[in-house]
Amino acid sequence: MVRSRMASMLSISVLLLLLLSWFTPISSHPLDPLTPAEIATVRRVILSSPIAVSSASFAFHYVGLDEPDKAQVLSWLHRRPPRRALVLARADSETHELVVDVGLAALISDRVHRGAGFPILTLEEQAAAVSLPLSYPPFVESVRRRGVALADVVCSTFTKGWFGEAGRARRRLVVACFVAGETVNLYVRPIEGVTVLVDLDEMRIVEYRDRVAPPVPKAEGTDYRASTKNLPWSKPGAVLQPAGKGFQVDGHFIRWSNWEFHLSYDARAGLIVSLASVHDAQKSTSRRVLYRGFVSELFVPYMDPVEEWYFRTFFDSGEYGFGLWASPLQPAADCPANAEYIDGYYAGQDGKPVKLPQVFCIFERNSGDVAWRHTEFGFPGQLIREVEPEVSLVVRMVAALGNYDYVTDWEFKASGSIKVVVSLTGILEVKGTNYTHADQIPAGLDPHGSLLAENTMAIYHDHFITYHLDLDIDGSNNTFVKSKLKPTRVTGGSVPRRSYWTVVREEAKTEADARVEMGSVPAELLVVNPNKKTKMGNAVGYRLISNSAPAASLLADDDYPETRAGYLKKQVWVTPYNKSEKWAAGLYVDNSRGDDTLEIWSQRTIENTDIVLWHTIGFHHIPYQEDFPVMPLLSGGFELRPSNFFESNPLMNSSATGQVYTTCTCIA
Amino acid sequence: MVRSRMASMLSISVLLLLLLSWFTPISSHPLDPLTPAEIATVRRVILSSPIAVSSASFAFHYVGLDEPDKAQVLSWLHRRPPRRALVLARADSETHELVVDVGLAALISDRVHRGAGFPILTLEEQAAAVSLPLSYPPFVESVRRRGVALADVVCSTFTKGWFGEAGRARRRLVVACFVAGETVNLYVRPIEGVTVLVDLDEMRIVEYRDRVAPPVPKAEGTDYRASTKNLPWSKPGAVLQPAGKGFQVDGHFIRWSNWEFHLSYDARAGLIVSLASVHDAQKSTSRRVLYRGFVSELFVPYMDPVEEWYFRTFFDSGEYGFGLWASPLQPAADCPANAEYIDGYYAGQDGKPVKLPQVFCIFERNSGDVAWRHTEFGFPGQLIREVEPEVSLVVRMVAALGNYDYVTDWEFKASGSIKVVVSLTGILEVKGTNYTHADQIPAGLDPHGSLLAENTMAIYHDHFITYHLDLDIDGSNNTFVKSKLKPTRVTGGSVPRRSYWTVVREEAKTEADARVEMGSVPAELLVVNPNKKTKMGNAVGYRLISNSAPAASLLADDDYPETRAGYLKKQVWVTPYNKSEKWAAGLYVDNSRGDDTLEIWSQRTIENTDIVLWHTIGFHHIPYQEDFPVMPLLSGGFELRPSNFFESNPLMNSSATGQVYTTCTCIA
């Protein structure tokens, strides 16, 4: 569920109106996101093209880097790839895929998309849609009948999904409304029972229904602002780094300890980590680990089949844009006081660049954990105790998709590990109900949710965050390996032990071999470079370690949302690298019909070739009262851990930051 | 595997020789661990008793608090329970269970244990055992034949387990030896192929065998001390808390934010958290959550059936004492600079109190995460962005059981959550081998491990850490509930949606109902108080959330180690509270035969009664080269999260610490 934030973005963002020039500055790296000047160039090129000029309506839905092919990126020092932008636009109710050569300031390709699905919704059209009910007489009457002041009503956009409708689809979404009034926590005060259907291309209400009218939940106890409380929120201690920060920001490259990676913003993906390499002190060389990593899709289906809820099966990336809804980060709160911040830029519906200030933060974490330790009691008269405190580097983006806030972290460790964490916080999506106590729910009736407050049913739902992880372990050609643990009988009888387990390596030959429902069999999952071995002869690799309980989709195979997100029956997929396969649920997800998903592509051979690992962190969310009115952080994640990548523990060969911190006990 | 550390403990500990007095000071709380004075009283009482006086040999194997029954503890303000010590001692080759009334300075019970199993090994007898080979001519000859200097040899104790031997057992263990020499990392330089069997009661070598002699792995590249490296380890930034610490230590009680709990040390369990209660600001009262929580057992079976390895199935708590092997924590390294430390005391084999300095640390963690947040884009012209940074309280102990170091954390959050983390670090247990490259291993031959360095095979193994969690959710009588997620078909056809999931609550009536193999079916696991409801009518509870992949024992049901640790086929068990059921693998684990385990007790009803949750964090450990010569931290854990315990998110009603921190950007 998503609220249009166009209005507030206007007030907090700086619209950069840049002088248009025939010369677009050359970006420093092929993967750098489009600069404001480049976005302006793209706009100028397209608006002056026949497509825009001849169309009665024209809107930019997505403007982003048209990423060069991997081979070009990896060899760009020799030959700079052309700088190109991908634009998804709507012109006279048709979707165009446009490619602009930014350097040449030329439109080089225009393809009309005739398949299923539409591009990301623009913020502007959502802002327009949510204002429609407020001047729509039947809605005004519905509000009046419920005794609510129209001035307190705030509406929000809900994609409608696809439920088997045949023929040419229209761009329609549901606008649902809420009551703010004495609280800013509008989501917990739904105007339930009302369905407003908006046609986005016509920008008008095409269906209206007021079916039931349970009471609007009360405002009391729902506001979450510190200013409404007597108590101050806790403030963390500050981290003192007398020697300064241990990382450098050089353009879009971040360098810290033994790591180097490229960081870029995209309106759809949000935070993208590219070209992550780790320095190997033993080999005195930098070695590739991750070519690109980002959130490919975020699917959130709700579990109430009632008329106002059955369609709530949101693809937050493909329908809304995970990056477009990023929240500017609040210094010393969203990130610690020692963080640095990076801005992002997206294109508005009119193609103009919009600044998203402080969209990423970067900081060194001093968690209080150790990186490794050992105490040796074995030598008489000696206490050998060696401990290295852990310092890691965290890169963070927060996407606030309407009610929910997703905190997404990439944590780099000097041990060579990359930890990915996604944390859920923000506000539940609740349904208005007549119930004011659980005892009123008739036995045998499924409430489809948890009664969290009077008239407030928080509906069961899932969150599936799917990562695109284009691992390049010490080179491009990799193989996916399952190291299965096999229980074995002892034979021979020379010892009284009867059983043990051993490891059976299975190399995945095809995509089908690499689909894994995690937890179903004990196995370690690795991406190895079969062409590189350690001195001892072990295949160089990284393994995927889950840090949360696996969750798969529980929807029926013949259900429409499942058709659109069938890849969620497995937590792991592997595909051969293909520049165009970035989005697990497809490029055009709004009203998609499941014909361009990870599940559909996935029929090829993947052995000793350039492969991409897809991994989903899932949460089945049964709401509890503590999740109301704002939920405390709930986290899940995974670790990519070097596994025979190094010859030995790299912490033995380098210090985490290359500098010495003061460890004064600075407690006042 | 465990090295005797008696010698080094002598050098770092202060043996407190206290004046014996007829008056033992009354401890401030019934769950406080025995004080040095109390241990001294216990010693005096027992050594002057006929059991000790009439025995030719007498050794204290365990001295700890004989915990009063829960009812007495909870009502002690009204009536102080007698202060009692439990002593497990060996007198003339018999095991005695002795109870001493410390206040009366009287022995009140003496029971000879005639069943299977022996108490924890003493540090002193292990120190004696490991010195035996060094003067045993056949061993000296074995060492000489391998070209190793006897002065470089360090030996270590390995419990022998039980493999079906009938009749009266003897206290025997294997002493295995290593070569230190140019490295302090003795564990990676085994003298392989030699088996030394020691009878502990006779304290002599009773069997000796030198079967094979692969080369001793080289020392180069194995030392882990900073002093042997040119690079300094990283040092963390210091946390600045200008307003001082947010927690108070009051005797053994810790108070922080909305939490209060009791912290005590036990030679077997290590860190024990008791009487954890959370203050509910809405109800203006303190509410019970966890009566007692501690590591009940730690089982580490190795997976090589060869003569020198098949028996390596260690119970680190029941055989060695998880608390006895705690490492003194290194300030500003094991814990951050803003930590406080607490000492522990155990009794030596002679009954005298021994101080274990800085056995626990307590600190406020400023991880850089948020406790909750929300950005609201829905109000035109406003950016509402409310963020509470997270501050939590961590209590830590590190047990260094020979080669492995286990970092065990209890983290308390103002949200009401308790997070438990166990992290593995330290050194792998490796087998000497002739192989110097993986290609030399014949196809079809199972190496039972990973070749990590020349002549160095790190054997596959598991780590199973079982927690005893006596939850008392808002009172003693609780019920274990599985909230199963049930895929459901949509019927009726008024909407095109075809499926959803709903929640089916199953209350466990008997212990059999409550055995859970996590991950086998999607379900949330809760402990609820069926006698308490929220205002909305939801049963007050906490749920168990796993933060790591579930791992169960893969040993065959008819194998002896499995008989001794059969509870490891499931990750969750629930038992009715019984003061004597503290140890998952039984009270006497050395040479145990599986007749006193969680699996054996577990046949009773558990509905709406005082219940204990047992949860195992498991790791199947396939070693990788990065684990050598010391492994980087590998973590697993779980969260106990309030689930309809509070009426709403408690963070809305209190700040985490009740004080305001300075959030200055203190970067120099």
Tab-separated table of N, CA and C in Angstrom, chain B residues 321-385:
chain	number	residue	atom	x	y	z
B	321	GLY	N	31.902	-28.630	32.035
B	321	GLY	CA	31.469	-27.437	32.779
B	321	GLY	C	31.588	-26.194	31.910
B	322	PHE	N	30.458	-25.718	31.418
B	322	PHE	CA	30.476	-24.570	30.511
B	322	PHE	C	30.953	-23.322	31.248
B	323	GLY	N	30.608	-23.230	32.531
B	323	GLY	CA	31.033	-22.084	33.343
B	323	GLY	C	32.471	-22.211	33.811
B	324	LEU	N	32.874	-23.449	34.081
B	324	LEU	CA	34.233	-23.688	34.597
B	324	LEU	C	35.284	-23.228	33.586
B	325	TRP	N	34.932	-23.295	32.298
B	325	TRP	CA	35.860	-22.953	31.237
B	325	TRP	C	35.630	-21.556	30.683
B	326	ALA	N	34.924	-20.728	31.450
B	326	ALA	CA	34.721	-19.347	31.003
B	326	ALA	C	36.055	-18.617	30.954
B	327	SER	N	36.181	-17.755	29.969
B	327	SER	CA	37.411	-16.967	29.836
B	327	SER	C	37.233	-15.626	30.530
B	328	PRO	N	38.224	-15.196	31.299
B	328	PRO	CA	38.175	-13.803	31.772
B	328	PRO	C	38.097	-12.893	30.541
B	329	LEU	N	37.207	-11.935	30.577
B	329	LEU	CA	36.983	-11.090	29.394
B	329	LEU	C	38.003	-9.958	29.336
B	330	GLN	N	38.429	-9.670	28.131
B	330	GLN	CA	39.436	-8.628	27.944
B	330	GLN	C	38.738	-7.289	27.700
B	331	PRO	N	38.908	-6.334	28.622
B	331	PRO	CA	38.206	-5.051	28.464
B	331	PRO	C	38.566	-4.363	27.150
B	332	ALA	N	37.574	-3.704	26.576
B	332	ALA	CA	37.727	-2.954	25.324
B	332	ALA	C	38.080	-3.845	24.136
B	333	ALA	N	37.908	-5.140	24.308
B	333	ALA	CA	38.137	-6.047	23.179
B	333	ALA	C	37.024	-7.095	23.158
B	334	ASP	N	36.933	-7.894	24.230
B	334	ASP	CA	35.830	-8.847	24.314
B	334	ASP	C	34.492	-8.129	24.463
B	335	CYS	N	34.531	-6.968	25.054
B	335	CYS	CA	33.344	-6.146	25.266
B	335	CYS	C	33.802	-4.701	25.054
B	336	PRO	N	32.870	-3.822	24.676
B	336	PRO	CA	33.302	-2.450	24.377
B	336	PRO	C	33.738	-1.685	25.627
B	337	ALA	N	34.314	-0.527	25.373
B	337	ALA	CA	34.918	0.263	26.450
B	337	ALA	C	33.909	0.692	27.509
B	338	ASN	N	32.619	0.743	27.128
B	338	ASN	CA	31.613	1.190	28.102
B	338	ASN	C	31.014	0.039	28.909
B	339	ALA	N	31.678	-1.128	28.920
B	339	ALA	CA	31.145	-2.293	29.644
B	339	ALA	C	31.534	-2.288	31.113
B	340	GLU	N	30.697	-2.938	31.925
B	340	GLU	CA	31.062	-3.266	33.305
B	340	GLU	C	31.254	-4.779	33.395
B	341	TYR	N	32.016	-5.184	34.400
B	341	TYR	CA	32.372	-6.600	34.520
B	341	TYR	C	31.956	-7.162	35.875
B	342	ILE	N	31.695	-8.449	35.892
B	342	ILE	CA	31.317	-9.141	37.118
B	342	ILE	C	32.204	-10.375	37.252
B	343	ASP	N	32.634	-10.680	38.456
B	343	ASP	CA	33.478	-11.854	38.712
B	343	ASP	C	32.614	-13.065	39.062
B	344	GLY	N	33.164	-14.234	38.900
B	344	GLY	CA	32.501	-15.453	39.332
B	344	GLY	C	33.409	-16.258	40.238
B	345	TYR	N	32.818	-17.224	40.945
B	345	TYR	CA	33.598	-18.072	41.851
B	345	TYR	C	33.171	-19.514	41.684
B	346	TYR	N	34.145	-20.379	41.578
B	346	TYR	CA	33.823	-21.808	41.603
B	346	TYR	C	34.684	-22.448	42.677
B	347	ALA	N	34.411	-23.733	42.935
B	347	ALA	CA	35.215	-24.447	43.925
B	347	ALA	C	36.214	-25.323	43.207
B	348	GLY	N	37.435	-25.296	43.663
B	348	GLY	CA	38.447	-26.199	43.125
B	348	GLY	C	38.167	-27.623	43.579
B	349	GLN	N	38.970	-28.562	43.105
B	349	GLN	CA	38.812	-29.971	43.492
B	349	GLN	C	38.965	-30.144	44.996
B	350	ASP	N	39.725	-29.213	45.605
B	350	ASP	CA	39.926	-29.262	47.062
B	350	ASP	C	38.821	-28.505	47.803
B	351	GLY	N	37.850	-27.974	47.073
B	351	GLY	CA	36.722	-27.289	47.701
B	351	GLY	C	36.949	-25.818	47.945
B	352	LYS	N	38.166	-25.344	47.695
B	352	LYS	CA	38.452	-23.927	47.965
B	352	LYS	C	37.878	-23.035	46.871
B	353	PRO	N	37.395	-21.840	47.251
B	353	PRO	CA	36.833	-20.942	46.232
B	353	PRO	C	37.931	-20.391	45.323
B	354	VAL	N	37.631	-20.365	44.034
B	354	VAL	CA	38.560	-19.815	43.036
B	354	VAL	C	37.832	-18.694	42.303
B	355	LYS	N	38.490	-17.559	42.212
B	355	LYS	CA	37.883	-16.424	41.537
B	355	LYS	C	38.099	-16.528	40.027
B	356	LEU	N	37.036	-16.290	39.285
B	356	LEU	CA	37.129	-16.198	37.829
B	356	LEU	C	36.848	-14.732	37.497
B	357	PRO	N	37.903	-13.943	37.332
B	357	PRO	CA	37.684	-12.493	37.219
B	357	PRO	C	37.019	-12.131	35.900
B	358	GLN	N	36.158	-11.122	35.927
B	358	GLN	CA	35.547	-10.568	34.711
B	358	GLN	C	34.919	-11.658	33.847
B	359	VAL	N	34.142	-12.485	34.508
B	359	VAL	CA	33.539	-13.609	33.789
B	359	VAL	C	32.343	-13.162	32.947
B	360	PHE	N	31.666	-12.100	33.377
B	360	PHE	CA	30.572	-11.531	32.579
B	360	PHE	C	30.880	-10.076	32.281
B	361	CYS	N	30.398	-9.591	31.144
B	361	CYS	CA	30.362	-8.152	30.953
B	361	CYS	C	28.932	-7.734	30.647
B	362	ILE	N	28.661	-6.486	30.939
B	362	ILE	CA	27.341	-5.886	30.736
B	362	ILE	C	27.582	-4.554	30.054
B	363	PHE	N	26.904	-4.335	28.942
B	363	PHE	CA	27.090	-3.040	28.286
B	363	PHE	C	25.856	-2.656	27.490
B	364	GLU	N	25.708	-1.364	27.293
B	364	GLU	CA	24.663	-0.869	26.415
B	364	GLU	C	25.206	-0.867	24.993
B	365	ARG	N	24.449	-1.495	24.107
B	365	ARG	CA	24.879	-1.582	22.712
B	365	ARG	C	24.241	-0.449	21.914
B	366	ASN	N	25.081	0.243	21.164
B	366	ASN	CA	24.630	1.264	20.213
B	366	ASN	C	25.002	0.728	18.840
B	367	SER	N	24.163	-0.117	18.320
B	367	SER	CA	24.532	-0.854	17.110
B	367	SER	C	24.436	-0.004	15.861
B	368	GLY	N	23.767	1.140	15.952
B	368	GLY	CA	23.513	1.913	14.747
B	368	GLY	C	22.186	1.536	14.096
B	369	ASP	N	21.457	0.580	14.671
B	369	ASP	CA	20.140	0.220	14.151
B	369	ASP	C	19.072	1.127	14.759
B	370	VAL	N	17.888	1.063	14.180
B	370	VAL	CA	16.767	1.797	14.762
B	370	VAL	C	15.893	0.814	15.529
B	371	ALA	N	15.188	1.338	16.524
B	371	ALA	CA	14.251	0.511	17.282
B	371	ALA	C	12.914	0.430	16.533
B	372	TRP	N	12.526	1.533	15.930
B	372	TRP	CA	11.362	1.607	15.051
B	372	TRP	C	11.460	2.913	14.310
B	373	ARG	N	10.750	3.049	13.225
B	373	ARG	CA	10.725	4.297	12.468
B	373	ARG	C	9.480	4.335	11.615
B	374	HIS	N	9.133	5.495	11.143
B	374	HIS	CA	8.156	5.652	10.073
B	374	HIS	C	8.340	7.008	9.396
B	375	THR	N	8.287	6.974	8.073
B	375	THR	CA	8.221	8.219	7.304
B	375	THR	C	6.854	8.278	6.669
B	376	GLU	N	6.156	9.381	6.872
B	376	GLU	CA	4.824	9.550	6.318
B	376	GLU	C	4.870	10.619	5.224
B	377	PHE	N	4.619	10.169	3.981
B	377	PHE	CA	4.610	11.088	2.846
B	377	PHE	C	3.189	11.584	2.536
B	378	GLY	N	2.211	11.145	3.334
B	378	GLY	CA	0.813	11.336	2.938
B	378	GLY	C	0.229	12.717	3.143
B	379	PHE	N	0.896	13.551	3.901
B	379	PHE	CA	0.327	14.869	4.183
B	379	PHE	C	1.016	15.927	3.328
B	380	PRO	N	0.263	16.559	2.438
B	380	PRO	CA	0.870	17.561	1.556
B	380	PRO	C	1.640	18.623	2.352
B	381	GLY	N	2.841	18.870	1.907
B	381	GLY	CA	3.628	19.932	2.528
B	381	GLY	C	4.306	19.553	3.825
B	382	GLN	N	4.139	18.302	4.258
B	382	GLN	CA	4.761	17.895	5.520
B	382	GLN	C	5.622	16.662	5.288
B	383	LEU	N	6.768	16.612	5.929
B	383	LEU	CA	7.499	15.351	5.980
B	383	LEU	C	7.492	14.906	7.436
B	384	ILE	N	6.690	13.904	7.710
B	384	ILE	CA	6.686	13.348	9.065
B	384	ILE	C	7.657	12.181	9.065
B	385	ARG	N	8.649	12.251	9.906
B	385	ARG	CA	9.678	11.215	9.935
B	385	ARG	C	10.082	11.035	11.379
